[in-house]
mmCIF file of C-alpha atoms (C1' of nucleotides) in Angstrom:
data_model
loop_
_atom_site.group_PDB
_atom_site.id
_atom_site.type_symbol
_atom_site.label_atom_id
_atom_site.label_comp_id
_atom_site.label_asym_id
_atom_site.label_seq_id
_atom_site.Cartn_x
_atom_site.Cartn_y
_atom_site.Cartn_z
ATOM 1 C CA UNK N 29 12.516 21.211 -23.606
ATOM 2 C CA UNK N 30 16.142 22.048 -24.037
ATOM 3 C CA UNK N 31 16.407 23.207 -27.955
ATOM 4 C CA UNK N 32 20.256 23.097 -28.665
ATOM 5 C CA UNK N 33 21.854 19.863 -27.907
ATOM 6 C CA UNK N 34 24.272 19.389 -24.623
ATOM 7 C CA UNK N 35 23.061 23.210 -23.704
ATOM 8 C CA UNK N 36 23.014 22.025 -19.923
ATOM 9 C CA UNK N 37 26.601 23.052 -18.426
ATOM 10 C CA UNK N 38 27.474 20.111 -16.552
ATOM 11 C CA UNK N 39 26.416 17.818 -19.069
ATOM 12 C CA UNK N 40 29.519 18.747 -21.778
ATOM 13 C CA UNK N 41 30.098 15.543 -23.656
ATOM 14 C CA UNK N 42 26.858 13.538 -22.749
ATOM 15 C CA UNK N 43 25.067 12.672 -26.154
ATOM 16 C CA UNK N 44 21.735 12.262 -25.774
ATOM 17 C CA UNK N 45 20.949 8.771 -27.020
ATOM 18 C CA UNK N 46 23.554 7.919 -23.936
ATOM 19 C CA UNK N 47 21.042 9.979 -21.697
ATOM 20 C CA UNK N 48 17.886 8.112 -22.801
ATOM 21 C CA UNK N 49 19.561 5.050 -21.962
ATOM 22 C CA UNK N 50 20.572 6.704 -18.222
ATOM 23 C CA UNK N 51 17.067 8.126 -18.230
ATOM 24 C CA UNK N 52 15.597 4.794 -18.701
ATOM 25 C CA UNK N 53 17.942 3.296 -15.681
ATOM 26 C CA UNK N 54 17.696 6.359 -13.518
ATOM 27 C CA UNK N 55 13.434 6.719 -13.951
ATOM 28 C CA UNK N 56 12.909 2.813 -14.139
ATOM 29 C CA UNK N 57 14.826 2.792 -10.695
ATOM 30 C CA UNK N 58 12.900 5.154 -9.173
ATOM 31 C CA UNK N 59 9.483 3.616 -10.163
ATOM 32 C CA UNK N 60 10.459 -0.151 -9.093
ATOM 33 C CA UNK N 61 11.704 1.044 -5.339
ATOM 34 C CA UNK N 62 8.806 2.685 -5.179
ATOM 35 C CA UNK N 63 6.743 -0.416 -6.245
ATOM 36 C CA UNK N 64 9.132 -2.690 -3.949
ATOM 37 C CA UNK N 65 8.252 -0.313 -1.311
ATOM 38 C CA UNK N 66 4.739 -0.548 -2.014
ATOM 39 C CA UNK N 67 5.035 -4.443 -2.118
ATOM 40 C CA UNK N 68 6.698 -5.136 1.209
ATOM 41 C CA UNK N 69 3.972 -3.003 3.302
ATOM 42 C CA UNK N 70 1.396 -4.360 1.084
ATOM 43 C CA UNK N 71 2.340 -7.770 3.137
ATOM 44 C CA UNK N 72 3.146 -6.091 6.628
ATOM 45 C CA UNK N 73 -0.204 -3.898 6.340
ATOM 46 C CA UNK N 74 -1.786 -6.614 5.285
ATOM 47 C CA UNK N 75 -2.590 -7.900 9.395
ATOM 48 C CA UNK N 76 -3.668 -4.470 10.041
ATOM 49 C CA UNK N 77 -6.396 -3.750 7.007
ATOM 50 C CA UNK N 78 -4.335 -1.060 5.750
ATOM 51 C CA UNK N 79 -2.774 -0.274 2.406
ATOM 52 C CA UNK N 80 0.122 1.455 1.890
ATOM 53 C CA UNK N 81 -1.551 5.113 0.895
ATOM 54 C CA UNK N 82 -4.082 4.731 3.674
ATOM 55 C CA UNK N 83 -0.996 3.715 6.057
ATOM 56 C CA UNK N 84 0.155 7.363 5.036
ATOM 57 C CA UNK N 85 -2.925 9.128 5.803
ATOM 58 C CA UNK N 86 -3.008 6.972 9.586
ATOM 59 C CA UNK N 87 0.865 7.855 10.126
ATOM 60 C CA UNK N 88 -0.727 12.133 9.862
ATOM 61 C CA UNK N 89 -3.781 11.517 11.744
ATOM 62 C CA UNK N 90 -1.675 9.607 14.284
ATOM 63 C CA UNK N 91 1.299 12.610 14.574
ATOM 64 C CA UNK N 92 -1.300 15.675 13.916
ATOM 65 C CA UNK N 93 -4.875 14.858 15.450
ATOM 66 C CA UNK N 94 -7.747 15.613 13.389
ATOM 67 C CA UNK N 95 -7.319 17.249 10.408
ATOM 68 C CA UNK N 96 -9.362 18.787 7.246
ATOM 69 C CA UNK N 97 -8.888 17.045 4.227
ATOM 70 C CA UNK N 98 -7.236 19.896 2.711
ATOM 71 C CA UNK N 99 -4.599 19.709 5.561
ATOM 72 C CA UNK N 100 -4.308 15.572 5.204
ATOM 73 C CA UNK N 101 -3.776 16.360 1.487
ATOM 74 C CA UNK N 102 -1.369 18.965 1.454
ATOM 75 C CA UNK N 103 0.949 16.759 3.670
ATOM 76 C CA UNK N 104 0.816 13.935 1.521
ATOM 77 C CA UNK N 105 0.606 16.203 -1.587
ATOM 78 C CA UNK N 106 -2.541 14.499 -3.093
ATOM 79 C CA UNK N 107 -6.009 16.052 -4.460
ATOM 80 C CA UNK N 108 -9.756 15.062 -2.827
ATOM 81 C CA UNK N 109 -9.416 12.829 -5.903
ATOM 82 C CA UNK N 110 -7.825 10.960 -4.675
ATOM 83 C CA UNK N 111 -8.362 10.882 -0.851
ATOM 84 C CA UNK N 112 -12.065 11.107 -0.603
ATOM 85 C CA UNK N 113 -12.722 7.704 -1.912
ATOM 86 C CA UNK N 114 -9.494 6.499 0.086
ATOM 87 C CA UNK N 115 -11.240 8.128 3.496
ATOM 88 C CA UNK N 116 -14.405 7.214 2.790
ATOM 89 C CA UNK N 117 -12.825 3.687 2.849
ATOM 90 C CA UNK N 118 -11.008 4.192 6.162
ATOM 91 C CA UNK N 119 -14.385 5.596 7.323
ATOM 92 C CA UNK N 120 -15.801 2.008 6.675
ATOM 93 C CA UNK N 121 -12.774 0.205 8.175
ATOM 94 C CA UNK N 122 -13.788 1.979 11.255
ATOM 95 C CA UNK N 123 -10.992 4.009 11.883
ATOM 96 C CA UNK N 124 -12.013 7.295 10.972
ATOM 97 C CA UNK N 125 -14.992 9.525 11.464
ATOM 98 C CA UNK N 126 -15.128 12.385 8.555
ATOM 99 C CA UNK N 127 -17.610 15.492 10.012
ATOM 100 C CA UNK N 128 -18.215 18.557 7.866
ATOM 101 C CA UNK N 129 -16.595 21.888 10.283
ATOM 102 C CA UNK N 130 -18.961 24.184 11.763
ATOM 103 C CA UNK N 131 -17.072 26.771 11.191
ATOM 104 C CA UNK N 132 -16.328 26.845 7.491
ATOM 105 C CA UNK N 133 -18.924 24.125 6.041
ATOM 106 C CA UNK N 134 -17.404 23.691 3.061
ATOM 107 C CA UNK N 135 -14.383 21.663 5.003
ATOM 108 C CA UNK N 136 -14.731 18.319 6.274
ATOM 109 C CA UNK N 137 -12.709 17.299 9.105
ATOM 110 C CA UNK N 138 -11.059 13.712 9.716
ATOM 111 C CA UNK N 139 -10.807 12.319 12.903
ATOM 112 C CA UNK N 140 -9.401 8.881 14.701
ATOM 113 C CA UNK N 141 -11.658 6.807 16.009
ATOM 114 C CA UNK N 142 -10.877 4.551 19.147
ATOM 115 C CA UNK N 143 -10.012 1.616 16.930
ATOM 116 C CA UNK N 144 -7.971 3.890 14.410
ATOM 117 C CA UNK N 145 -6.074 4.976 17.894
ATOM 118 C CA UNK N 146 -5.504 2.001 19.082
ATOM 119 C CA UNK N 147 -4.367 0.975 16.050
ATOM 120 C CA UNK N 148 -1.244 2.798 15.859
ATOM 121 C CA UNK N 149 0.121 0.109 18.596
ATOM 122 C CA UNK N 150 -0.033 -2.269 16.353
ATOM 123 C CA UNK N 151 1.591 -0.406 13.477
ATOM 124 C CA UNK N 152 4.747 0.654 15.841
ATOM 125 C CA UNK N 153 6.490 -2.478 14.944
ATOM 126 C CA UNK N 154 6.106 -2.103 11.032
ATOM 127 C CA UNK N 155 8.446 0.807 10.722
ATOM 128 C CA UNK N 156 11.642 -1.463 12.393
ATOM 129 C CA UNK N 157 10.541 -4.539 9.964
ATOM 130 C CA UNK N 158 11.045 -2.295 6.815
ATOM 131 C CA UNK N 159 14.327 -0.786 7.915
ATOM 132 C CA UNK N 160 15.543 -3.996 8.289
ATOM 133 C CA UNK N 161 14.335 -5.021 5.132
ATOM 134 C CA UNK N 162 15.898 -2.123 3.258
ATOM 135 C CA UNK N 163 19.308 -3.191 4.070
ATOM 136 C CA UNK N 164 20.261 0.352 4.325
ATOM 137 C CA UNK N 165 21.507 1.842 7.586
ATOM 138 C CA UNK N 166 19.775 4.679 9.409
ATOM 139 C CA UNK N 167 22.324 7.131 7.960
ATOM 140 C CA UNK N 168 22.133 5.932 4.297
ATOM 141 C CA UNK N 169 18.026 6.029 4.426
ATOM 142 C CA UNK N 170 18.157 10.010 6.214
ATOM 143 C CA UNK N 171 20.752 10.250 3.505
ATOM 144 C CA UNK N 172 18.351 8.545 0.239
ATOM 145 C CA UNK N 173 15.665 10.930 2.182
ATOM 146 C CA UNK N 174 17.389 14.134 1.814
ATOM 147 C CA UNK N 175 18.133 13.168 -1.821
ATOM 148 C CA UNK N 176 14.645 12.339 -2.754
ATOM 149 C CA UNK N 177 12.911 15.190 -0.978
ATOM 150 C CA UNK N 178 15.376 17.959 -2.953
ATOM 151 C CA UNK N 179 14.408 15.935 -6.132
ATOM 152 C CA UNK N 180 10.683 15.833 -5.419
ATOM 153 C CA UNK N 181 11.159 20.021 -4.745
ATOM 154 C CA UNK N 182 13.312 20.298 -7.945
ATOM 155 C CA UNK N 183 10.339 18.285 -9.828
ATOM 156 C CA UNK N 184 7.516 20.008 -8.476
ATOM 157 C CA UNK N 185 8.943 23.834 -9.352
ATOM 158 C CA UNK N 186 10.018 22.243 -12.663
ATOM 159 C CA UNK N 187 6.413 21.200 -13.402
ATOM 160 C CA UNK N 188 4.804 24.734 -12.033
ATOM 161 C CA UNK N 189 7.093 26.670 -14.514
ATOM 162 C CA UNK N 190 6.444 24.240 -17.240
ATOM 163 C CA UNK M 3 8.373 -8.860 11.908
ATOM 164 C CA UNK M 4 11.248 -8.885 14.695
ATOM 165 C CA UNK M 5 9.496 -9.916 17.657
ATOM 166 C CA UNK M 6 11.985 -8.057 20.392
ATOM 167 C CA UNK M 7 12.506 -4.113 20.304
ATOM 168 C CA UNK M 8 15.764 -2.970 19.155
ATOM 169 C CA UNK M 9 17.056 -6.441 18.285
ATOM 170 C CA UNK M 10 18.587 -4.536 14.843
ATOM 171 C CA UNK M 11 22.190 -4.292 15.632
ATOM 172 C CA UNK M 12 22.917 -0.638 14.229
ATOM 173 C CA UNK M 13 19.643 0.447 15.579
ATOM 174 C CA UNK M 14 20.605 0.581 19.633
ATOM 175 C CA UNK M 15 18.524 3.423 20.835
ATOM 176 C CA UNK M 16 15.816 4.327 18.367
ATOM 177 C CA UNK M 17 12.137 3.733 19.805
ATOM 178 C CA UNK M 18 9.476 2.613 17.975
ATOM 179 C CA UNK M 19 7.894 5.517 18.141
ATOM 180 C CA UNK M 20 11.055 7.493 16.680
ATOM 181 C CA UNK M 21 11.034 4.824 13.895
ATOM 182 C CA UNK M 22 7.217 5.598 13.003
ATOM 183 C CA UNK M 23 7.972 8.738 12.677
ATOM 184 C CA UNK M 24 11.129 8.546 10.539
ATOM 185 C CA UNK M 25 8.964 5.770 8.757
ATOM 186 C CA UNK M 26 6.688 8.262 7.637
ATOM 187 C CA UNK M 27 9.078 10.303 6.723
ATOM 188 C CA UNK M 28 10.762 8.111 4.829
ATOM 189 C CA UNK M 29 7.692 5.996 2.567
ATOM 190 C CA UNK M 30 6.624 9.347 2.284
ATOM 191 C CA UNK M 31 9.676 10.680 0.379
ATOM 192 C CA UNK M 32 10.150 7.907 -1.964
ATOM 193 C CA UNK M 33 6.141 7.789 -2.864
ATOM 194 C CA UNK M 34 6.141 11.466 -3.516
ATOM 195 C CA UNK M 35 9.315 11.578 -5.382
ATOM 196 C CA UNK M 36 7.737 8.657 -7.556
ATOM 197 C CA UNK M 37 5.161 10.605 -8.435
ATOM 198 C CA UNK M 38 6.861 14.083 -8.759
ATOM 199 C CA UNK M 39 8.701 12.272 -11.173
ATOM 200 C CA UNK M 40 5.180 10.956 -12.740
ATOM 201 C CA UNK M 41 4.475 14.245 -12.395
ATOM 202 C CA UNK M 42 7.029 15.697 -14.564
ATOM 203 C CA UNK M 43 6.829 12.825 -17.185
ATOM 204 C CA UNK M 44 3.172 13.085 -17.534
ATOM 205 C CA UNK M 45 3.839 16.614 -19.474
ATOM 206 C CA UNK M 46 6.926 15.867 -20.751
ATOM 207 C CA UNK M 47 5.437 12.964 -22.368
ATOM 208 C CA UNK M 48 2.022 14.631 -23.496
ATOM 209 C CA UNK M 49 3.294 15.561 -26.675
ATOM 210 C CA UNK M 50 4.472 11.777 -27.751
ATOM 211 C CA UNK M 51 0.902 10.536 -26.576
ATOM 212 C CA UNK M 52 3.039 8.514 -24.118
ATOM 213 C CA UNK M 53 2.179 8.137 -20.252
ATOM 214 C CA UNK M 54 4.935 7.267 -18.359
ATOM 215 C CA UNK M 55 4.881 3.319 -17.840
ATOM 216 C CA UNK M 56 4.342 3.372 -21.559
ATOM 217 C CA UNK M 57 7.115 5.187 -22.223
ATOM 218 C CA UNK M 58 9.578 2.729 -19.991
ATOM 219 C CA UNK M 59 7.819 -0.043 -22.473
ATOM 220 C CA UNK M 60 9.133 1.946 -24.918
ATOM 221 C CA UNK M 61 12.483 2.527 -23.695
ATOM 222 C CA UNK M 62 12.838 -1.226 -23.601
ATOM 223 C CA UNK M 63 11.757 -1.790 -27.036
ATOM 224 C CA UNK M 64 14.026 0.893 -28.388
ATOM 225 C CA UNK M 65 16.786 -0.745 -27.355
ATOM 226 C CA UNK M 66 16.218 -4.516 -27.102
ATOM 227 C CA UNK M 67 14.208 -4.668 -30.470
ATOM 228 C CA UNK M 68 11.279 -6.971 -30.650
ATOM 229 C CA UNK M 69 10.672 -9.026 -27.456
ATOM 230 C CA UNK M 70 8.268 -11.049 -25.740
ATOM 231 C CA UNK M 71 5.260 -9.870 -23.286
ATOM 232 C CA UNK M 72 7.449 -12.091 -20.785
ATOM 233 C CA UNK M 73 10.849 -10.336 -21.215
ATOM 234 C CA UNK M 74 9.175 -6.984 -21.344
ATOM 235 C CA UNK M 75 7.462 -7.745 -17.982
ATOM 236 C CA UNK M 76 10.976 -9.243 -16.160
ATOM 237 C CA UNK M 77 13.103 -5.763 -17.014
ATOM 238 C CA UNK M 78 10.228 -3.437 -16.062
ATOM 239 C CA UNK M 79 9.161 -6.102 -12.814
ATOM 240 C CA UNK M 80 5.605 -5.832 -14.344
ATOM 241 C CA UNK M 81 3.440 -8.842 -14.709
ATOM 242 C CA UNK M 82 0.734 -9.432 -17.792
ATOM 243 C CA UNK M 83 -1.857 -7.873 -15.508
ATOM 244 C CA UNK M 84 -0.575 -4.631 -16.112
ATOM 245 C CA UNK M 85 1.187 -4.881 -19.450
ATOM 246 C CA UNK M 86 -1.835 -6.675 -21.354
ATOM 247 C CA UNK M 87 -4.138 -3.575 -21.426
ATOM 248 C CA UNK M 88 -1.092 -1.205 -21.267
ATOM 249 C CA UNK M 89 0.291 -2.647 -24.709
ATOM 250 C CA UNK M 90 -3.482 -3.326 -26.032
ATOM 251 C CA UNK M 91 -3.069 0.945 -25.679
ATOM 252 C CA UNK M 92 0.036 0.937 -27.371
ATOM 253 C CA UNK M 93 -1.038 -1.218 -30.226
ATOM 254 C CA UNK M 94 -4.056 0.896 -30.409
ATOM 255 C CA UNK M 95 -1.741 4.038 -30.645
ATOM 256 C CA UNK M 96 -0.189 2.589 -33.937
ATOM 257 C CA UNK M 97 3.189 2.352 -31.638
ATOM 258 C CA UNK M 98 3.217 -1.364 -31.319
ATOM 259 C CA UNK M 99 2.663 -4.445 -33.097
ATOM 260 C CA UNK M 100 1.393 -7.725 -31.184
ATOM 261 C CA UNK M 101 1.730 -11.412 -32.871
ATOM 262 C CA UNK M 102 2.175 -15.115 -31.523
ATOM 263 C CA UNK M 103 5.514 -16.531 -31.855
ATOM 264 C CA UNK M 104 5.170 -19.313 -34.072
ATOM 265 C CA UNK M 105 7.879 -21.434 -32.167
ATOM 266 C CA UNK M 106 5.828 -20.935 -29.043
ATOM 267 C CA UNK M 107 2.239 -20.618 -29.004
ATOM 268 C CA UNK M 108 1.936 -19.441 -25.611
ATOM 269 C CA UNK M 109 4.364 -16.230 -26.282
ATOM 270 C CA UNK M 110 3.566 -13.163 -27.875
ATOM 271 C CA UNK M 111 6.107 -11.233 -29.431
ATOM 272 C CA UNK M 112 5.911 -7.160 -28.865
ATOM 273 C CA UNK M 113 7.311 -5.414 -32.050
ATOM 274 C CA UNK M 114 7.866 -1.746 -32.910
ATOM 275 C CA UNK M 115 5.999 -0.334 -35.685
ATOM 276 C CA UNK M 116 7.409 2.850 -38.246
ATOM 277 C CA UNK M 117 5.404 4.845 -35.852
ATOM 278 C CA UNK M 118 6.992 3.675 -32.945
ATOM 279 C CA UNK M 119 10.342 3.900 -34.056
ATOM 280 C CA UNK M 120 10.386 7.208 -35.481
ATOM 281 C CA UNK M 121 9.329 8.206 -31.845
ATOM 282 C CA UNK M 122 12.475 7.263 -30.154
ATOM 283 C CA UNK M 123 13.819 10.383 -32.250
ATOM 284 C CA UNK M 124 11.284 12.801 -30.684
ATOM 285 C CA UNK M 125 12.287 11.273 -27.410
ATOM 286 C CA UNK M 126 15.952 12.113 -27.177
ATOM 287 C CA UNK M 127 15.159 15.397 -26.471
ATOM 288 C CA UNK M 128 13.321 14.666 -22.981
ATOM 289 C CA UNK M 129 15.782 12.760 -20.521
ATOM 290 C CA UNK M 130 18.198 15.811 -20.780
ATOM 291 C CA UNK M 131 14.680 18.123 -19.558
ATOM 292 C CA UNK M 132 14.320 15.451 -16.859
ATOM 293 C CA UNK M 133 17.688 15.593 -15.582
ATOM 294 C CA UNK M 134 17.912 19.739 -15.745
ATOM 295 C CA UNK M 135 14.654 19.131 -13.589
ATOM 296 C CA UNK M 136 15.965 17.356 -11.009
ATOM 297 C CA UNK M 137 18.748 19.587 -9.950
ATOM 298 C CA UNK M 138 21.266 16.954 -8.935
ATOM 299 C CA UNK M 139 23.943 16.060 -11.248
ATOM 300 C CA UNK M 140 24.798 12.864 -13.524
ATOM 301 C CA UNK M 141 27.338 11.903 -10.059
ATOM 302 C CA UNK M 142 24.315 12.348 -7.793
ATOM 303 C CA UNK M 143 22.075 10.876 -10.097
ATOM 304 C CA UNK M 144 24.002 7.586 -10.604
ATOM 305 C CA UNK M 145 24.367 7.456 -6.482
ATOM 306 C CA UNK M 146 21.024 7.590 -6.153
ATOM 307 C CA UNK M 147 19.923 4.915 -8.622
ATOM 308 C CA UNK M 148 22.463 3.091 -7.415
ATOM 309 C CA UNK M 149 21.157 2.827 -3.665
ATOM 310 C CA UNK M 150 17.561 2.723 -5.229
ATOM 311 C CA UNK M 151 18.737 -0.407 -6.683
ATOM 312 C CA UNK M 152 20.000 -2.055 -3.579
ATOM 313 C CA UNK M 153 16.946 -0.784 -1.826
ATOM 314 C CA UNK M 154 14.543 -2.443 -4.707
ATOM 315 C CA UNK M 155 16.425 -5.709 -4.973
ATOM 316 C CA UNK M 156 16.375 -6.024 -1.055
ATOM 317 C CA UNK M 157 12.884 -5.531 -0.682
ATOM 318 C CA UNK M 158 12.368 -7.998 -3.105
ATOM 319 C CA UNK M 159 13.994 -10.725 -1.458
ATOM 320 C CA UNK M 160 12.379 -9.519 1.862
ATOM 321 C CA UNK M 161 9.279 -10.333 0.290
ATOM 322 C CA UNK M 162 10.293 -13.653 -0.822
ATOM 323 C CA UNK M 163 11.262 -14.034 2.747
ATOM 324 C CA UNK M 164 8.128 -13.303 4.009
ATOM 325 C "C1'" DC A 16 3.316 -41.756 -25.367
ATOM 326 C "C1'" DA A 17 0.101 -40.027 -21.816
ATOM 327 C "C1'" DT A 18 -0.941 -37.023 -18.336
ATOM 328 C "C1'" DG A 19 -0.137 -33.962 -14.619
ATOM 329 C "C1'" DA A 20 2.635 -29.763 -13.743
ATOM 330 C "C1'" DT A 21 4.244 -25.529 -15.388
ATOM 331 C "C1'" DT A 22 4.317 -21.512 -18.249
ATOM 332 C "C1'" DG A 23 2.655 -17.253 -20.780
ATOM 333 C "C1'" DA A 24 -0.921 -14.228 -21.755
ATOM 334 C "C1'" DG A 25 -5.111 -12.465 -20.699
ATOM 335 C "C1'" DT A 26 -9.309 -11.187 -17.583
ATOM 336 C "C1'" DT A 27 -11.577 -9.496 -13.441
ATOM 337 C "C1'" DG A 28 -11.901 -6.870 -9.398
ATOM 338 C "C1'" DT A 29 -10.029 -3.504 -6.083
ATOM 339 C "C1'" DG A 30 -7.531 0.464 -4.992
ATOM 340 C "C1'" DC A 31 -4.561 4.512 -6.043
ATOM 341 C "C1'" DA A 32 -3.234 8.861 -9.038
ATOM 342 C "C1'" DC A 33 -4.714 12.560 -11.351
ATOM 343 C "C1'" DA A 34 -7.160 15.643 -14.711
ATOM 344 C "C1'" DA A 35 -11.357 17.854 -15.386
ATOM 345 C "C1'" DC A 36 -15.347 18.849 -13.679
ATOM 346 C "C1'" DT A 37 -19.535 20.171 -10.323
ATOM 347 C "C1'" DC A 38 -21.414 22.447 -6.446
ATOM 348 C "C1'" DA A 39 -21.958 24.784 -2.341
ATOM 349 C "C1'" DA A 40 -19.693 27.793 1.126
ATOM 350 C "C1'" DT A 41 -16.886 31.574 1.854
ATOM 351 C "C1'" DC A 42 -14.259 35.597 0.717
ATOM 352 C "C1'" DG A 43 -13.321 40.124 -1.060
ATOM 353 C "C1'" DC A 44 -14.061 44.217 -3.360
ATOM 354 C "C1'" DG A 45 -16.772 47.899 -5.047
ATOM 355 C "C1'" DC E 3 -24.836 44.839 1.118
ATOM 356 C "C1'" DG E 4 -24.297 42.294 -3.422
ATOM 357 C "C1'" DC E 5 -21.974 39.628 -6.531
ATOM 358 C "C1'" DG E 6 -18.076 37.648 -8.906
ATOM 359 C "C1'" DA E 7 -13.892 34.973 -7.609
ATOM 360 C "C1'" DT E 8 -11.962 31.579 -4.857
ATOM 361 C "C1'" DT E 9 -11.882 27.561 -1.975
ATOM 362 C "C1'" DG E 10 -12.852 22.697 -0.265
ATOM 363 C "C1'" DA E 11 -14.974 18.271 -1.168
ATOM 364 C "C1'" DG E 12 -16.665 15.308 -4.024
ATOM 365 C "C1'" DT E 13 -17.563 12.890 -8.737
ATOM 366 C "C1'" DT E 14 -16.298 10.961 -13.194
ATOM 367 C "C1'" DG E 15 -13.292 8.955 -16.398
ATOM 368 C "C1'" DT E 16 -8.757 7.031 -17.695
ATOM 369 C "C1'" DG E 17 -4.763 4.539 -16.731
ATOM 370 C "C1'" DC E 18 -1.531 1.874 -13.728
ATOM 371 C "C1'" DA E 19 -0.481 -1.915 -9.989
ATOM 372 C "C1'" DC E 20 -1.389 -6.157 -8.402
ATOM 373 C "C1'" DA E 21 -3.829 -10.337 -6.577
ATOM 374 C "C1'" DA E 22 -6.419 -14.100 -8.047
ATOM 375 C "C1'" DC E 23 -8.061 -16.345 -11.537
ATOM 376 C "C1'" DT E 24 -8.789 -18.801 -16.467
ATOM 377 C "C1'" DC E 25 -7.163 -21.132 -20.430
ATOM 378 C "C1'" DA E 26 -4.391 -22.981 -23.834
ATOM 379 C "C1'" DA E 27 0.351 -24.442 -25.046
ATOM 380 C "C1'" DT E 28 4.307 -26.689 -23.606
ATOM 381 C "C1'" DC E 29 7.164 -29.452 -20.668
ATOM 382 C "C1'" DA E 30 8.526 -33.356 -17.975
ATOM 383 C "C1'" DT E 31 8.180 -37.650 -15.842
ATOM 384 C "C1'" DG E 32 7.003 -42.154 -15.451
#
DNA sequence: CATGATTGAGTTGTGCACAACTCAATCGCG
DNA sequence: CGCGATTGAGTTGTGCACAACTCAATCATG
C-alpha cells in the first residue's frame, strides 16, 4: 500500500506495529456493532418473519414503491447475488410480487403485496425499540451516521482506485 | 418493545414514521460501512491469503500468543460455530496449528505456526492503507470506535434483556 | 464417590455477501 | 439494418454468522 514507513502526514510518530494494534480495535469495533446490530433485530424481526437484510429491502419498498432490482440494489449497495435469492424468499413470505417490466424485459420489477403493506404497521414500532436500545441519543446516532456514511464513501473510492 | 408512542424521554416529538425512516437510515449506514470496510480488507488482504475475519483471528494470535478456541471466540464475540471451520481454513493454510490441551480435554489450544508468524510482518504494512482509506483521522477514528463500543456493548445487554 | 449439570468444541442447516460466471434483452455505432 | 458491447437478473461456489444441536470432558453437589 503505502511503501515508505509513516509517509501519511498526519500520522508523524505512529509506528506501525502500534497501528496494527489500533487497526485491530478500530476494524474489530466496527464488525461487532455491526453484528450487535444484526443481533438485536434478529430478535425484534423475529415476530414479523423478517431478517435484518430483508428488513432493509421492506424499509425501500415501503419509502419508494415498486422498484427494479437494479434500483433496490443500488440503494442498499448489493449485487443480484445477493438479492435474488433474498427476494425470491420475500416472494415466498408473501410480501412481494417480482414481475419481469414490459418495457425493458431484461428488468424485473419488485412490488408490495397487501400483506408486505400492511406489514410496515407492524414494523413502525421496531425503529423506537432499537434507539432505545442503542443508548445513544438522536444527535449522537445522526452524528455516528454522518461518520459512517463519509467512511463508507472514503472506502468505496479507495477500493475503485485500488 | 415500548408499548406507548414517544414514552423515550429525549425523543418528545419524533413519529414513528420519522423514526422508520431515520431507522433505515441509520442500520443502513452501519451495515454498509461494515462491509465497505469488508470491502476494502478483502483486497488488502488478498495478497496474505487472509479474508477478513481470519485476519482479526490473526490479529489476536499475534498478540496474545497461543490461546484457546474459547478465548479466541470471547475477544472476537464469535462462537465455535463460526470459528471451527474458519480455523479448520487456517490450519489448512499452514497459518495455524490446532492441539488438545492436555490439562483440559475439552479445550483446544490455537497456536501460530513459522508461517503464521512471519505473516504478522507482511501485515504491518496494511492498517496504515486502511486508515489513509478512510479519510478521518487517528482523533476521529478513536471517537468513532469509541461510540461503536458503547453502541455494541449496549446492544448486547439489550439482548440479554430481551 | 456417583451422577446430574455445565462447559468446550464441533456439526448441521439457513441465510447473507460477494466474485465469477451465464444468458437474454437492449443499446449504440458504423 | 446488423452486430458487437453493455446491461439486468440469475446461478454457482466459497466463506462468514448464528441458532440448534451432539458429544465428550469436567465440575459440583449431595
Amino acid at each position: 500500500m503505502t511503501p515508505a514507513p509513516n509517509a501519511s502526514p498526519d500520522l508523524p510518530a505512529v509506528p506501525d506495529a502500534e497501528l496494527l494494534r489500533l487497526d485491530h480495535q478500530v476494524c474489530f469495533s466496527l464488525h461487532a456493532a455491526s453484528r450487535a446490530f444484526g443481533g438485536f433485530y434478529r430478535r425484534a424481526l423475529k415476530d414479523l418473519g423478517l431478517t435484518y437484510p430483508q428488513y432493509l429491502v421492506m424499509l425501500v419498498l415501503w419509502e419508494d414503491g415498486p422498484l427494479p432490482v437494479k434500483a433496490i440494489g443500488e440503494r442498499l449497495h448489493l449485487d443480484s447475488g445477493t438479492l435474488s435469492p433474498l427476494l425470491k424468499r420475500l416472494e415466498a413470505a408473501g410480501m412481494v410480487r417480482r414481475e419481469r417490466s414490459r418495457e425493458d424485459e431484461r428488468s424485473v420489477v419488485v412490488e408490495l403485496t397487501g400483506d408486505g403493506e400492511r406489514l410496515r404497521e407492524r414494523a413502525l414500532s421496531v425503529p423506537r425499540g432499537v434507539l432505545a436500545a442503542t443508548g445513544l441519543s438522536v444527535e449522537e446516532v445522526l452524528g455516528l451516521q454522518e461518520t459512517l456514511s463519509r467512511l463508507t464513501a472514503a472506502l468505496g473510492e479507495a477500493v475503485d482506485a485500488q
